[in-house]
Amino acid sequence: MQASWDIFCDVVDNYGDAGVTWRLARQLVAEHNCAVRLWINDLAAFVRLCPQADGTAAVQWQWGVQICHWSEPWLPTSVPDGVLEAFACRLPSAYTEAMLQRNPRPLWLNLDYLSAEDWVSGCHGLPSPQANGLKKFFFFPGFNDRTGGLLREQNLIAQRQAFVTDPQAQRDFLQALGVKPEAGARLISLFAYENPQLGSWLDELAGEARVSHLLVPPGRILGDLQRWLGEADLPVGTLRRRGALTVQIVPFVPQQDYDRLLWCCDFNVVRGEDSFVRAQWAGRPMLWHIYQQDGDAHEPKLDAFLDLYCAGLSAEAAQAMAGLWRSWSAGQPLGEYWRRLSGHWPQIRQQAGVWCQQQASRPDLAQALVQFYRNSL
Ligand code: TRH
């Protein structure tokens, strides 16, 4: 057995906090033989991602990870070799006191949010001395070798390759979700936050010569979709046709199946952090609905990623991509940028594959974390 870890997850909203920590915890167990406890304060969010989990259990095992309900008041527990707090969540003070008493002291890391901004490389791995004498290190995911990398399971790209070259496996997978696309239809997945301009994009798709089939898991975008369809309710299984566009509400599936959904699609609209990374591993054209922050703090993050992601595109294609993503984020009309982007599709598609390969050639985040721990000994 390698090092033991506690991962702390305070679910702020949505599924990203639980999604990232659950993925990392599984990977540390499966690929690095670590003993991992995942402390999570919102088991309902966890059950969404891991449907076989028990939403009421104080302690349970899932995929070799010990899932612990992080509840108040905190009960004393042992302290492992490594402690990872996700996204600057506050650890219980009795726990940090126990960390102080442990000999040797554990490695304490804060796993930060993913950002492509330049300053991240300079801050990754820096210590942050705490008032109580403990030292905490900043661990930043990122897109270059001076960061902690991206979460990516060891065999993920090989699994995707096997799946995308097996049309029957794709048909079976889609059929299990109730999806039977028309021959030649372009498949699109849509997992995004609210967007008042969604209709301007759907109008385009409905008016195109090529048939599109839009797959929408339940979530925050449904209200805008309801408005466009003129319907009061869109339960899972709903199937509607408007012009060249078929819209279908598909179930919210476990993380592994969500990957397959992304792999099946020609274009993926994703959001937040974890689905954003998974769409990159799908190697297909995508649109990122970045998590909106106060004071538009998300805008430099969006620009920083676009600079990297579009670097290999022609100026026109890069402008179309950036225009579409920025308009989506700002709630502005989408039709014109979508038309412009469609004109560069072969290039956009190729670039998505190249980007995926480039990023997949670097150490993944779990590997980087394990190495960081070894270096600390
Ligand atoms: O849900 P998100 O918007 O999450 C977050 C949180 O809001 C968080 O507080 C914020 O800081 C962060 O965004 C930036 O988006 P995300 O990160 O993509 O998480 C969604 C998770 O849900 C991801 O692990 C994929 C998973 N998922 C499934 O497992 N099945 C599904 O069917 C779908 C649609 C998603």
mmCIF file of C-alpha atoms and ligand atoms in Angstrom:
data_model
loop_
_atom_site.group_PDB
_atom_site.id
_atom_site.type_symbol
_atom_site.label_atom_id
_atom_site.label_comp_id
_atom_site.label_asym_id
_atom_site.label_seq_id
_atom_site.Cartn_x
_atom_site.Cartn_y
_atom_site.Cartn_z
ATOM 1 C CA MET A 1 0.000 0.000 0.000
ATOM 2 C CA GLN A 2 1.267 3.449 -0.922
ATOM 3 C CA ALA A 3 0.502 6.618 1.005
ATOM 4 C CA SER A 4 -2.798 7.168 2.781
ATOM 5 C CA TRP A 5 -4.831 10.280 1.933
ATOM 6 C CA ASP A 6 -7.783 12.240 3.222
ATOM 7 C CA ILE A 7 -9.551 14.317 0.559
ATOM 8 C CA PHE A 8 -11.976 16.976 1.808
ATOM 9 C CA CYS A 9 -14.807 18.130 -0.412
ATOM 10 C CA ASP A 10 -17.180 20.942 0.543
ATOM 11 C CA VAL A 11 -19.879 20.981 -2.140
ATOM 12 C CA VAL A 12 -20.471 24.659 -2.941
ATOM 13 C CA ASP A 13 -22.986 24.094 -5.735
ATOM 14 C CA ASN A 14 -23.595 21.857 -8.748
ATOM 15 C CA TYR A 15 -21.441 18.752 -9.258
ATOM 16 C CA GLY A 16 -17.902 19.931 -9.985
ATOM 17 C CA ASP A 17 -16.539 19.801 -6.430
ATOM 18 C CA ALA A 18 -17.819 16.263 -5.907
ATOM 19 C CA GLY A 19 -16.968 15.293 -9.492
ATOM 20 C CA VAL A 20 -13.308 16.291 -9.304
ATOM 21 C CA THR A 21 -12.620 14.844 -5.842
ATOM 22 C CA TRP A 22 -14.454 11.582 -6.531
ATOM 23 C CA ARG A 23 -12.521 11.099 -9.755
ATOM 24 C CA LEU A 24 -9.186 11.845 -8.076
ATOM 25 C CA ALA A 25 -9.958 9.571 -5.118
ATOM 26 C CA ARG A 26 -10.809 6.638 -7.415
ATOM 27 C CA GLN A 27 -7.680 7.138 -9.419
ATOM 28 C CA LEU A 28 -5.367 7.298 -6.394
ATOM 29 C CA VAL A 29 -6.776 3.963 -5.269
ATOM 30 C CA ALA A 30 -6.926 2.205 -8.638
ATOM 31 C CA GLU A 31 -3.671 3.393 -10.149
ATOM 32 C CA HIS A 32 -1.456 4.263 -7.196
ATOM 33 C CA ASN A 33 -2.596 1.774 -4.601
ATOM 34 C CA CYS A 34 -3.258 4.542 -2.074
ATOM 35 C CA ALA A 35 -5.692 4.270 0.829
ATOM 36 C CA VAL A 36 -8.152 7.126 0.351
ATOM 37 C CA ARG A 37 -10.938 8.572 2.462
ATOM 38 C CA LEU A 38 -13.154 11.082 0.706
ATOM 39 C CA TRP A 39 -14.866 13.413 3.191
ATOM 40 C CA ILE A 40 -17.868 14.960 1.543
ATOM 41 C CA ASN A 41 -20.518 17.157 3.161
ATOM 42 C CA ASP A 42 -23.233 16.702 0.516
ATOM 43 C CA LEU A 43 -23.939 13.043 -0.143
ATOM 44 C CA ALA A 44 -26.863 13.893 -2.436
ATOM 45 C CA ALA A 45 -24.457 15.443 -4.964
ATOM 46 C CA PHE A 46 -22.243 12.388 -4.606
ATOM 47 C CA VAL A 47 -25.120 9.963 -5.220
ATOM 48 C CA ARG A 48 -25.877 11.784 -8.480
ATOM 49 C CA LEU A 49 -22.378 10.885 -9.699
ATOM 50 C CA CYS A 50 -22.245 7.457 -8.099
ATOM 51 C CA PRO A 51 -25.857 6.188 -8.154
ATOM 52 C CA GLN A 52 -25.124 2.993 -6.223
ATOM 53 C CA ALA A 53 -23.955 5.041 -3.222
ATOM 54 C CA ASP A 54 -26.026 5.389 -0.050
ATOM 55 C CA GLY A 55 -27.029 9.008 0.537
ATOM 56 C CA THR A 56 -27.459 8.443 4.272
ATOM 57 C CA ALA A 57 -24.426 6.353 5.281
ATOM 58 C CA ALA A 58 -21.871 7.926 7.615
ATOM 59 C CA VAL A 59 -19.228 5.646 6.088
ATOM 60 C CA GLN A 60 -19.323 3.470 2.980
ATOM 61 C CA TRP A 61 -16.925 1.980 0.429
ATOM 62 C CA GLN A 62 -17.266 2.745 -3.264
ATOM 63 C CA TRP A 63 -14.688 1.635 -5.842
ATOM 64 C CA GLY A 64 -12.168 1.007 -3.064
ATOM 65 C CA VAL A 65 -12.567 4.546 -1.701
ATOM 66 C CA GLN A 66 -13.845 5.052 1.819
ATOM 67 C CA ILE A 67 -16.586 7.652 1.503
ATOM 68 C CA CYS A 68 -17.166 9.519 4.773
ATOM 69 C CA HIS A 69 -19.973 11.936 5.410
ATOM 70 C CA TRP A 70 -18.294 15.164 6.541
ATOM 71 C CA SER A 71 -20.751 16.261 9.205
ATOM 72 C CA GLU A 72 -20.811 18.545 12.192
ATOM 73 C CA PRO A 73 -19.629 18.226 14.896
ATOM 74 C CA TRP A 74 -16.316 16.740 13.779
ATOM 75 C CA LEU A 75 -15.409 13.457 15.483
ATOM 76 C CA PRO A 76 -11.752 12.719 16.189
ATOM 77 C CA THR A 77 -10.077 10.501 13.612
ATOM 78 C CA SER A 78 -6.579 9.395 12.628
ATOM 79 C CA VAL A 79 -4.554 11.605 10.267
ATOM 80 C CA PRO A 80 -3.091 9.983 7.137
ATOM 81 C CA ASP A 81 0.152 10.709 5.217
ATOM 82 C CA GLY A 82 -1.412 13.262 2.902
ATOM 83 C CA VAL A 83 -4.308 15.683 3.375
ATOM 84 C CA LEU A 84 -5.887 17.359 0.387
ATOM 85 C CA GLU A 85 -8.482 20.073 0.766
ATOM 86 C CA ALA A 86 -10.311 20.754 -2.448
ATOM 87 C CA PHE A 87 -10.852 24.323 -3.603
ATOM 88 C CA ALA A 88 -9.763 25.948 -0.346
ATOM 89 C CA CYS A 89 -12.464 24.363 1.801
ATOM 90 C CA ARG A 90 -11.843 24.897 5.521
ATOM 91 C CA LEU A 91 -10.728 21.827 7.437
ATOM 92 C CA PRO A 92 -12.185 21.285 10.932
ATOM 93 C CA SER A 93 -9.918 22.964 13.483
ATOM 94 C CA ALA A 94 -9.803 19.783 15.615
ATOM 95 C CA TYR A 95 -8.479 17.986 12.538
ATOM 96 C CA THR A 96 -5.730 20.559 11.827
ATOM 97 C CA GLU A 97 -4.809 20.315 15.510
ATOM 98 C CA ALA A 98 -4.444 16.538 15.073
ATOM 99 C CA MET A 99 -2.309 17.180 11.966
ATOM 100 C CA LEU A 100 -0.012 19.306 14.084
ATOM 101 C CA GLN A 101 0.368 16.500 16.630
ATOM 102 C CA ARG A 102 1.123 13.799 14.065
ATOM 103 C CA ASN A 103 4.697 12.647 13.711
ATOM 104 C CA PRO A 104 5.735 12.936 10.955
ATOM 105 C CA ARG A 105 3.362 15.693 9.975
ATOM 106 C CA PRO A 106 1.201 14.964 6.947
ATOM 107 C CA LEU A 107 1.693 16.664 3.601
ATOM 108 C CA TRP A 108 -1.098 19.252 3.353
ATOM 109 C CA LEU A 109 -2.237 20.453 -0.043
ATOM 110 C CA ASN A 110 -4.916 22.750 -1.342
ATOM 111 C CA LEU A 111 -6.127 21.580 -4.734
ATOM 112 C CA ASP A 112 -7.093 24.739 -6.552
ATOM 113 C CA TYR A 113 -9.421 25.454 -9.474
ATOM 114 C CA LEU A 114 -8.260 24.845 -13.004
ATOM 115 C CA SER A 115 -7.148 27.921 -14.887
ATOM 116 C CA ALA A 116 -4.932 28.496 -17.927
ATOM 117 C CA GLU A 117 -3.818 31.913 -16.660
ATOM 118 C CA ASP A 118 -0.037 32.546 -16.641
ATOM 119 C CA TRP A 119 0.268 33.205 -12.917
ATOM 120 C CA VAL A 120 -0.789 29.609 -12.128
ATOM 121 C CA SER A 121 2.586 28.140 -13.163
ATOM 122 C CA GLY A 122 4.352 30.488 -10.751
ATOM 123 C CA CYS A 123 2.139 29.524 -7.818
ATOM 124 C CA HIS A 124 1.889 25.758 -8.284
ATOM 125 C CA GLY A 125 3.747 23.967 -5.480
ATOM 126 C CA LEU A 126 4.368 27.079 -3.375
ATOM 127 C CA PRO A 127 4.161 26.680 0.403
ATOM 128 C CA SER A 128 1.796 28.739 2.475
ATOM 129 C CA PRO A 129 2.907 28.759 6.140
ATOM 130 C CA GLN A 130 -0.073 28.644 8.506
ATOM 131 C CA ALA A 131 -0.449 30.470 11.804
ATOM 132 C CA ASN A 132 -0.422 27.191 13.743
ATOM 133 C CA GLY A 133 3.005 26.167 12.376
ATOM 134 C CA LEU A 134 1.762 23.783 9.692
ATOM 135 C CA LYS A 135 2.702 24.310 6.065
ATOM 136 C CA LYS A 136 0.177 24.008 3.294
ATOM 137 C CA PHE A 137 1.113 23.778 -0.398
ATOM 138 C CA PHE A 138 -0.812 25.116 -3.369
ATOM 139 C CA PHE A 139 -1.456 22.425 -5.948
ATOM 140 C CA PHE A 140 -2.758 23.791 -9.233
ATOM 141 C CA PRO A 141 -4.118 21.762 -12.100
ATOM 142 C CA GLY A 142 -3.095 23.178 -15.442
ATOM 143 C CA PHE A 143 -2.050 22.855 -19.021
ATOM 144 C CA ASN A 144 1.750 22.897 -18.871
ATOM 145 C CA ASP A 145 4.598 21.083 -17.098
ATOM 146 C CA ARG A 146 4.917 23.765 -14.433
ATOM 147 C CA THR A 147 1.464 22.862 -13.080
ATOM 148 C CA GLY A 148 -0.090 19.727 -11.613
ATOM 149 C CA GLY A 149 -1.636 18.719 -14.965
ATOM 150 C CA LEU A 150 -5.150 17.464 -15.619
ATOM 151 C CA LEU A 151 -7.106 14.557 -14.195
ATOM 152 C CA ARG A 152 -6.837 11.709 -16.691
ATOM 153 C CA GLU A 153 -7.103 8.002 -15.996
ATOM 154 C CA GLN A 154 -4.157 5.932 -17.264
ATOM 155 C CA ASN A 155 -6.054 4.021 -19.937
ATOM 156 C CA LEU A 156 -8.612 6.687 -20.799
ATOM 157 C CA ILE A 157 -7.376 7.582 -24.279
ATOM 158 C CA ALA A 158 -6.968 3.913 -25.251
ATOM 159 C CA GLN A 159 -10.508 3.195 -24.009
ATOM 160 C CA ARG A 160 -11.852 6.094 -26.008
ATOM 161 C CA GLN A 161 -9.988 4.953 -29.099
ATOM 162 C CA ALA A 162 -11.456 1.460 -28.805
ATOM 163 C CA PHE A 163 -14.947 2.907 -28.348
ATOM 164 C CA VAL A 164 -14.887 5.396 -31.211
ATOM 165 C CA THR A 165 -13.650 2.751 -33.630
ATOM 166 C CA ASP A 166 -16.476 0.374 -32.642
ATOM 167 C CA PRO A 167 -19.744 1.648 -34.195
ATOM 168 C CA GLN A 168 -21.739 -1.184 -32.619
ATOM 169 C CA ALA A 169 -20.526 -0.302 -29.127
ATOM 170 C CA GLN A 170 -21.605 3.293 -29.760
ATOM 171 C CA ARG A 171 -25.013 2.250 -31.055
ATOM 172 C CA ASP A 172 -25.524 -0.045 -28.047
ATOM 173 C CA PHE A 173 -24.520 2.691 -25.651
ATOM 174 C CA LEU A 174 -26.825 5.268 -27.226
ATOM 175 C CA GLN A 175 -29.675 2.807 -27.447
ATOM 176 C CA ALA A 176 -29.416 2.103 -23.726
ATOM 177 C CA LEU A 177 -30.043 5.847 -23.261
ATOM 178 C CA GLY A 178 -33.003 5.648 -25.630
ATOM 179 C CA VAL A 179 -31.117 7.508 -28.391
ATOM 180 C CA LYS A 180 -31.526 6.382 -31.987
ATOM 181 C CA PRO A 181 -30.136 9.119 -34.202
ATOM 182 C CA GLU A 182 -31.104 9.411 -37.850
ATOM 183 C CA ALA A 183 -28.371 8.169 -40.209
ATOM 184 C CA GLY A 184 -25.841 10.954 -40.821
ATOM 185 C CA ALA A 185 -27.163 13.155 -38.000
ATOM 186 C CA ARG A 186 -24.675 15.325 -36.176
ATOM 187 C CA LEU A 187 -24.778 14.429 -32.475
ATOM 188 C CA ILE A 188 -24.399 17.237 -29.958
ATOM 189 C CA SER A 189 -24.405 17.085 -26.166
ATOM 190 C CA LEU A 190 -25.490 20.088 -24.119
ATOM 191 C CA PHE A 191 -24.523 20.422 -20.438
ATOM 192 C CA ALA A 192 -24.465 24.128 -19.617
ATOM 193 C CA TYR A 193 -25.661 26.799 -17.207
ATOM 194 C CA GLU A 194 -28.635 29.028 -18.005
ATOM 195 C CA ASN A 195 -28.266 30.907 -21.283
ATOM 196 C CA PRO A 196 -30.974 33.340 -22.456
ATOM 197 C CA GLN A 197 -29.545 33.165 -25.992
ATOM 198 C CA LEU A 198 -29.732 29.389 -26.309
ATOM 199 C CA GLY A 199 -32.617 29.836 -28.749
ATOM 200 C CA SER A 200 -30.453 31.826 -31.182
ATOM 201 C CA TRP A 201 -28.214 28.765 -31.581
ATOM 202 C CA LEU A 202 -31.083 26.281 -31.741
ATOM 203 C CA ASP A 203 -32.738 28.415 -34.458
ATOM 204 C CA GLU A 204 -29.553 28.012 -36.500
ATOM 205 C CA LEU A 205 -29.415 24.263 -35.997
ATOM 206 C CA ALA A 206 -33.088 23.903 -36.891
ATOM 207 C CA GLY A 207 -32.538 25.868 -40.093
ATOM 208 C CA GLU A 208 -29.448 24.020 -41.339
ATOM 209 C CA ALA A 209 -29.407 21.559 -44.222
ATOM 210 C CA ARG A 210 -27.742 18.916 -42.052
ATOM 211 C CA VAL A 211 -29.770 17.130 -39.418
ATOM 212 C CA SER A 212 -28.635 17.569 -35.784
ATOM 213 C CA HIS A 213 -29.620 15.545 -32.746
ATOM 214 C CA LEU A 214 -29.179 17.404 -29.459
ATOM 215 C CA LEU A 215 -28.787 15.349 -26.271
ATOM 216 C CA VAL A 216 -29.546 17.253 -23.082
ATOM 217 C CA PRO A 217 -29.112 15.786 -19.588
ATOM 218 C CA PRO A 218 -31.358 17.329 -16.902
ATOM 219 C CA GLY A 219 -29.790 20.501 -15.554
ATOM 220 C CA ARG A 220 -29.754 24.272 -15.443
ATOM 221 C CA ILE A 221 -30.171 24.843 -19.196
ATOM 222 C CA LEU A 222 -33.572 23.135 -19.312
ATOM 223 C CA GLY A 223 -35.519 26.346 -18.591
ATOM 224 C CA ASP A 224 -34.114 27.995 -21.722
ATOM 225 C CA LEU A 225 -34.829 24.870 -23.721
ATOM 226 C CA GLN A 226 -38.413 24.792 -22.422
ATOM 227 C CA ARG A 227 -38.897 28.364 -23.549
ATOM 228 C CA TRP A 228 -37.576 27.622 -27.021
ATOM 229 C CA LEU A 229 -39.740 24.529 -27.381
ATOM 230 C CA GLY A 230 -42.718 26.239 -25.765
ATOM 231 C CA GLU A 231 -43.194 23.483 -23.212
ATOM 232 C CA ALA A 232 -43.735 23.606 -19.478
ATOM 233 C CA ASP A 233 -41.896 20.409 -18.595
ATOM 234 C CA LEU A 234 -39.154 18.338 -20.195
ATOM 235 C CA PRO A 235 -38.842 14.987 -18.426
ATOM 236 C CA VAL A 236 -36.127 12.494 -19.366
ATOM 237 C CA GLY A 237 -37.084 10.773 -22.596
ATOM 238 C CA THR A 238 -38.714 13.856 -24.179
ATOM 239 C CA LEU A 239 -38.052 13.849 -27.930
ATOM 240 C CA ARG A 240 -38.982 16.845 -30.112
ATOM 241 C CA ARG A 241 -38.292 17.839 -33.687
ATOM 242 C CA ARG A 242 -38.004 21.419 -34.968
ATOM 243 C CA GLY A 243 -36.844 21.701 -38.571
ATOM 244 C CA ALA A 244 -33.508 19.896 -38.939
ATOM 245 C CA LEU A 245 -33.059 19.687 -35.175
ATOM 246 C CA THR A 246 -34.110 16.837 -32.910
ATOM 247 C CA VAL A 247 -33.942 17.594 -29.186
ATOM 248 C CA GLN A 248 -33.848 14.761 -26.672
ATOM 249 C CA ILE A 249 -33.642 14.802 -22.877
ATOM 250 C CA VAL A 250 -31.322 12.007 -21.789
ATOM 251 C CA PRO A 251 -30.710 10.686 -18.277
ATOM 252 C CA PHE A 252 -27.958 12.059 -16.056
ATOM 253 C CA VAL A 253 -25.524 9.135 -16.135
ATOM 254 C CA PRO A 254 -22.554 8.002 -13.993
ATOM 255 C CA GLN A 255 -19.230 9.669 -14.839
ATOM 256 C CA GLN A 256 -17.917 6.774 -16.950
ATOM 257 C CA ASP A 257 -21.025 6.864 -19.118
ATOM 258 C CA TYR A 258 -20.864 10.614 -19.445
ATOM 259 C CA ASP A 259 -17.432 10.105 -21.019
ATOM 260 C CA ARG A 260 -18.983 7.731 -23.544
ATOM 261 C CA LEU A 261 -21.689 10.250 -24.322
ATOM 262 C CA LEU A 262 -19.026 12.866 -25.048
ATOM 263 C CA TRP A 263 -17.098 10.369 -27.199
ATOM 264 C CA CYS A 264 -20.222 9.669 -29.275
ATOM 265 C CA CYS A 265 -20.862 13.332 -30.050
ATOM 266 C CA ASP A 266 -19.537 15.536 -32.839
ATOM 267 C CA PHE A 267 -19.776 18.618 -30.648
ATOM 268 C CA ASN A 268 -19.975 18.916 -26.872
ATOM 269 C CA VAL A 269 -21.140 21.872 -24.844
ATOM 270 C CA VAL A 270 -19.707 21.525 -21.342
ATOM 271 C CA ARG A 271 -19.320 23.680 -18.260
ATOM 272 C CA GLY A 272 -17.518 24.194 -14.935
ATOM 273 C CA GLU A 273 -14.343 22.196 -14.530
ATOM 274 C CA ASP A 274 -14.659 18.431 -14.751
ATOM 275 C CA SER A 275 -16.935 18.130 -17.813
ATOM 276 C CA PHE A 276 -14.725 20.792 -19.445
ATOM 277 C CA VAL A 277 -11.695 18.532 -19.029
ATOM 278 C CA ARG A 278 -13.585 15.414 -20.106
ATOM 279 C CA ALA A 279 -14.640 17.113 -23.337
ATOM 280 C CA GLN A 280 -10.984 17.813 -24.050
ATOM 281 C CA TRP A 281 -10.216 14.104 -23.642
ATOM 282 C CA ALA A 282 -13.014 13.346 -26.079
ATOM 283 C CA GLY A 283 -10.872 15.065 -28.718
ATOM 284 C CA ARG A 284 -13.942 16.537 -30.419
ATOM 285 C CA PRO A 285 -14.959 20.149 -31.058
ATOM 286 C CA MET A 286 -16.414 21.714 -27.941
ATOM 287 C CA LEU A 287 -17.755 24.832 -26.311
ATOM 288 C CA TRP A 288 -16.974 25.680 -22.704
ATOM 289 C CA HIS A 289 -19.612 27.461 -20.635
ATOM 290 C CA ILE A 290 -17.297 28.804 -17.964
ATOM 291 C CA TYR A 291 -18.580 29.128 -14.375
ATOM 292 C CA GLN A 292 -19.605 32.769 -13.933
ATOM 293 C CA GLN A 293 -17.852 34.662 -11.126
ATOM 294 C CA ASP A 294 -18.551 37.975 -9.430
ATOM 295 C CA GLY A 295 -17.028 40.984 -11.135
ATOM 296 C CA ASP A 296 -16.596 38.956 -14.343
ATOM 297 C CA ALA A 297 -13.505 37.327 -12.831
ATOM 298 C CA HIS A 298 -14.123 34.400 -15.187
ATOM 299 C CA GLU A 299 -13.378 36.467 -18.306
ATOM 300 C CA PRO A 300 -9.547 36.429 -18.071
ATOM 301 C CA LYS A 301 -9.780 32.669 -17.413
ATOM 302 C CA LEU A 302 -11.829 32.150 -20.535
ATOM 303 C CA ASP A 303 -9.437 34.298 -22.582
ATOM 304 C CA ALA A 304 -6.370 32.492 -21.218
ATOM 305 C CA PHE A 305 -7.751 29.105 -22.220
ATOM 306 C CA LEU A 306 -8.889 30.335 -25.630
ATOM 307 C CA ASP A 307 -5.366 31.666 -26.301
ATOM 308 C CA LEU A 308 -3.927 28.206 -25.717
ATOM 309 C CA TYR A 309 -6.684 26.146 -27.291
ATOM 310 C CA CYS A 310 -6.943 28.227 -30.480
ATOM 311 C CA ALA A 311 -3.196 28.692 -30.985
ATOM 312 C CA GLY A 312 -3.072 26.059 -33.745
ATOM 313 C CA LEU A 313 -6.050 27.450 -35.693
ATOM 314 C CA SER A 314 -6.121 29.908 -38.582
ATOM 315 C CA ALA A 315 -6.912 33.476 -37.513
ATOM 316 C CA GLU A 316 -10.462 33.201 -38.919
ATOM 317 C CA ALA A 317 -11.230 29.899 -37.214
ATOM 318 C CA ALA A 318 -9.760 31.149 -33.923
ATOM 319 C CA GLN A 319 -11.905 34.291 -34.110
ATOM 320 C CA ALA A 320 -15.024 32.262 -34.809
ATOM 321 C CA MET A 321 -14.323 29.901 -31.901
ATOM 322 C CA ALA A 322 -13.462 32.689 -29.461
ATOM 323 C CA GLY A 323 -16.469 34.701 -30.622
ATOM 324 C CA LEU A 324 -18.839 31.810 -30.071
ATOM 325 C CA TRP A 325 -17.469 30.938 -26.622
ATOM 326 C CA ARG A 326 -17.411 34.568 -25.447
ATOM 327 C CA SER A 327 -20.907 35.228 -26.776
ATOM 328 C CA TRP A 328 -22.199 32.114 -25.032
ATOM 329 C CA SER A 329 -20.623 33.185 -21.767
ATOM 330 C CA ALA A 330 -21.940 36.751 -22.071
ATOM 331 C CA GLY A 331 -25.468 35.743 -23.126
ATOM 332 C CA GLN A 332 -25.172 37.339 -26.571
ATOM 333 C CA PRO A 333 -26.657 36.092 -29.855
ATOM 334 C CA LEU A 334 -24.875 33.020 -31.214
ATOM 335 C CA GLY A 335 -26.083 32.573 -34.775
ATOM 336 C CA GLU A 336 -23.418 34.452 -36.652
ATOM 337 C CA TYR A 337 -20.438 32.938 -34.792
ATOM 338 C CA TRP A 338 -21.924 29.466 -35.149
ATOM 339 C CA ARG A 339 -22.181 29.936 -38.920
ATOM 340 C CA ARG A 340 -18.619 31.196 -39.065
ATOM 341 C CA LEU A 341 -17.344 28.310 -36.964
ATOM 342 C CA SER A 342 -19.203 25.772 -39.095
ATOM 343 C CA GLY A 343 -17.237 27.039 -42.085
ATOM 344 C CA HIS A 344 -14.007 25.836 -40.455
ATOM 345 C CA TRP A 345 -15.236 22.502 -39.163
ATOM 346 C CA PRO A 346 -12.509 20.165 -40.532
ATOM 347 C CA GLN A 347 -9.844 22.391 -39.012
ATOM 348 C CA ILE A 348 -11.661 22.710 -35.690
ATOM 349 C CA ARG A 349 -12.086 18.978 -35.526
ATOM 350 C CA GLN A 350 -8.462 18.274 -36.283
ATOM 351 C CA GLN A 351 -7.298 20.799 -33.722
ATOM 352 C CA ALA A 352 -9.478 19.191 -31.023
ATOM 353 C CA GLY A 353 -7.635 15.905 -31.634
ATOM 354 C CA VAL A 354 -4.220 17.551 -31.626
ATOM 355 C CA TRP A 355 -4.989 19.410 -28.390
ATOM 356 C CA CYS A 356 -6.089 16.173 -26.744
ATOM 357 C CA GLN A 357 -2.910 14.373 -27.803
ATOM 358 C CA GLN A 358 -0.691 17.202 -26.609
ATOM 359 C CA GLN A 359 -2.331 17.311 -23.192
ATOM 360 C CA ALA A 360 -2.461 13.527 -22.865
ATOM 361 C CA SER A 361 1.299 13.304 -23.430
ATOM 362 C CA ARG A 362 1.903 15.048 -20.084
ATOM 363 C CA PRO A 363 1.751 13.492 -16.589
ATOM 364 C CA ASP A 364 -1.791 13.406 -15.225
ATOM 365 C CA LEU A 365 -2.805 15.131 -11.993
ATOM 366 C CA ALA A 366 -2.924 12.001 -9.813
ATOM 367 C CA GLN A 367 0.560 11.040 -10.985
ATOM 368 C CA ALA A 368 1.821 14.568 -10.286
ATOM 369 C CA LEU A 369 0.258 14.468 -6.827
ATOM 370 C CA VAL A 370 1.885 11.153 -5.958
ATOM 371 C CA GLN A 371 5.241 12.497 -7.194
ATOM 372 C CA PHE A 372 4.787 15.683 -5.152
ATOM 373 C CA TYR A 373 4.224 13.537 -2.090
ATOM 374 C CA ARG A 374 7.337 11.427 -2.782
ATOM 375 C CA ASN A 375 9.435 14.538 -3.227
ATOM 376 C CA SER A 376 8.223 15.817 0.126
ATOM 377 C CA LEU A 377 9.605 12.830 2.042
HETATM 378 O O1 TRH B 1 -21.543 20.926 -12.131
HETATM 379 P P1 TRH B 1 -20.556 21.940 -12.518
HETATM 380 O O2 TRH B 1 -21.073 23.236 -12.925
HETATM 381 O O3 TRH B 1 -19.577 22.135 -11.336
HETATM 382 C C1 TRH B 1 -18.779 23.126 -10.850
HETATM 383 C C2 TRH B 1 -19.310 23.631 -9.555
HETATM 384 O O4 TRH B 1 -20.281 24.601 -9.835
HETATM 385 C C3 TRH B 1 -18.210 24.217 -8.771
HETATM 386 O O5 TRH B 1 -18.659 24.825 -7.602
HETATM 387 C C4 TRH B 1 -17.468 25.182 -9.600
HETATM 388 O O6 TRH B 1 -16.446 25.644 -8.844
HETATM 389 C C5 TRH B 1 -16.965 24.481 -10.806
HETATM 390 O O7 TRH B 1 -18.065 23.987 -11.566
HETATM 391 C C6 TRH B 1 -16.096 25.330 -11.663
HETATM 392 O O8 TRH B 1 -19.635 21.385 -13.708
HETATM 393 P P2 TRH B 1 -18.520 20.247 -13.770
HETATM 394 O O9 TRH B 1 -17.265 20.707 -13.077
HETATM 395 O O10 TRH B 1 -18.381 19.907 -15.163
HETATM 396 O O11 TRH B 1 -19.105 19.028 -12.969
HETATM 397 C C7 TRH B 1 -20.108 18.219 -13.479
HETATM 398 C C8 TRH B 1 -19.858 16.790 -13.084
HETATM 399 O O12 TRH B 1 -20.987 16.013 -13.411
HETATM 400 C C9 TRH B 1 -18.676 16.164 -13.813
HETATM 401 O O13 TRH B 1 -17.951 15.326 -12.932
HETATM 402 C C10 TRH B 1 -19.332 15.300 -14.874
HETATM 403 C C11 TRH B 1 -20.571 14.872 -14.154
HETATM 404 N N1 TRH B 1 -21.675 14.385 -14.979
HETATM 405 C C12 TRH B 1 -22.028 13.047 -14.904
HETATM 406 O O14 TRH B 1 -21.371 12.278 -14.185
HETATM 407 N N2 TRH B 1 -23.079 12.602 -15.619
HETATM 408 C C13 TRH B 1 -23.798 13.401 -16.437
HETATM 409 O O15 TRH B 1 -24.762 12.928 -17.083
HETATM 410 C C14 TRH B 1 -23.423 14.766 -16.547
HETATM 411 C C15 TRH B 1 -24.167 15.691 -17.462
HETATM 412 C C16 TRH B 1 -22.355 15.240 -15.790
#
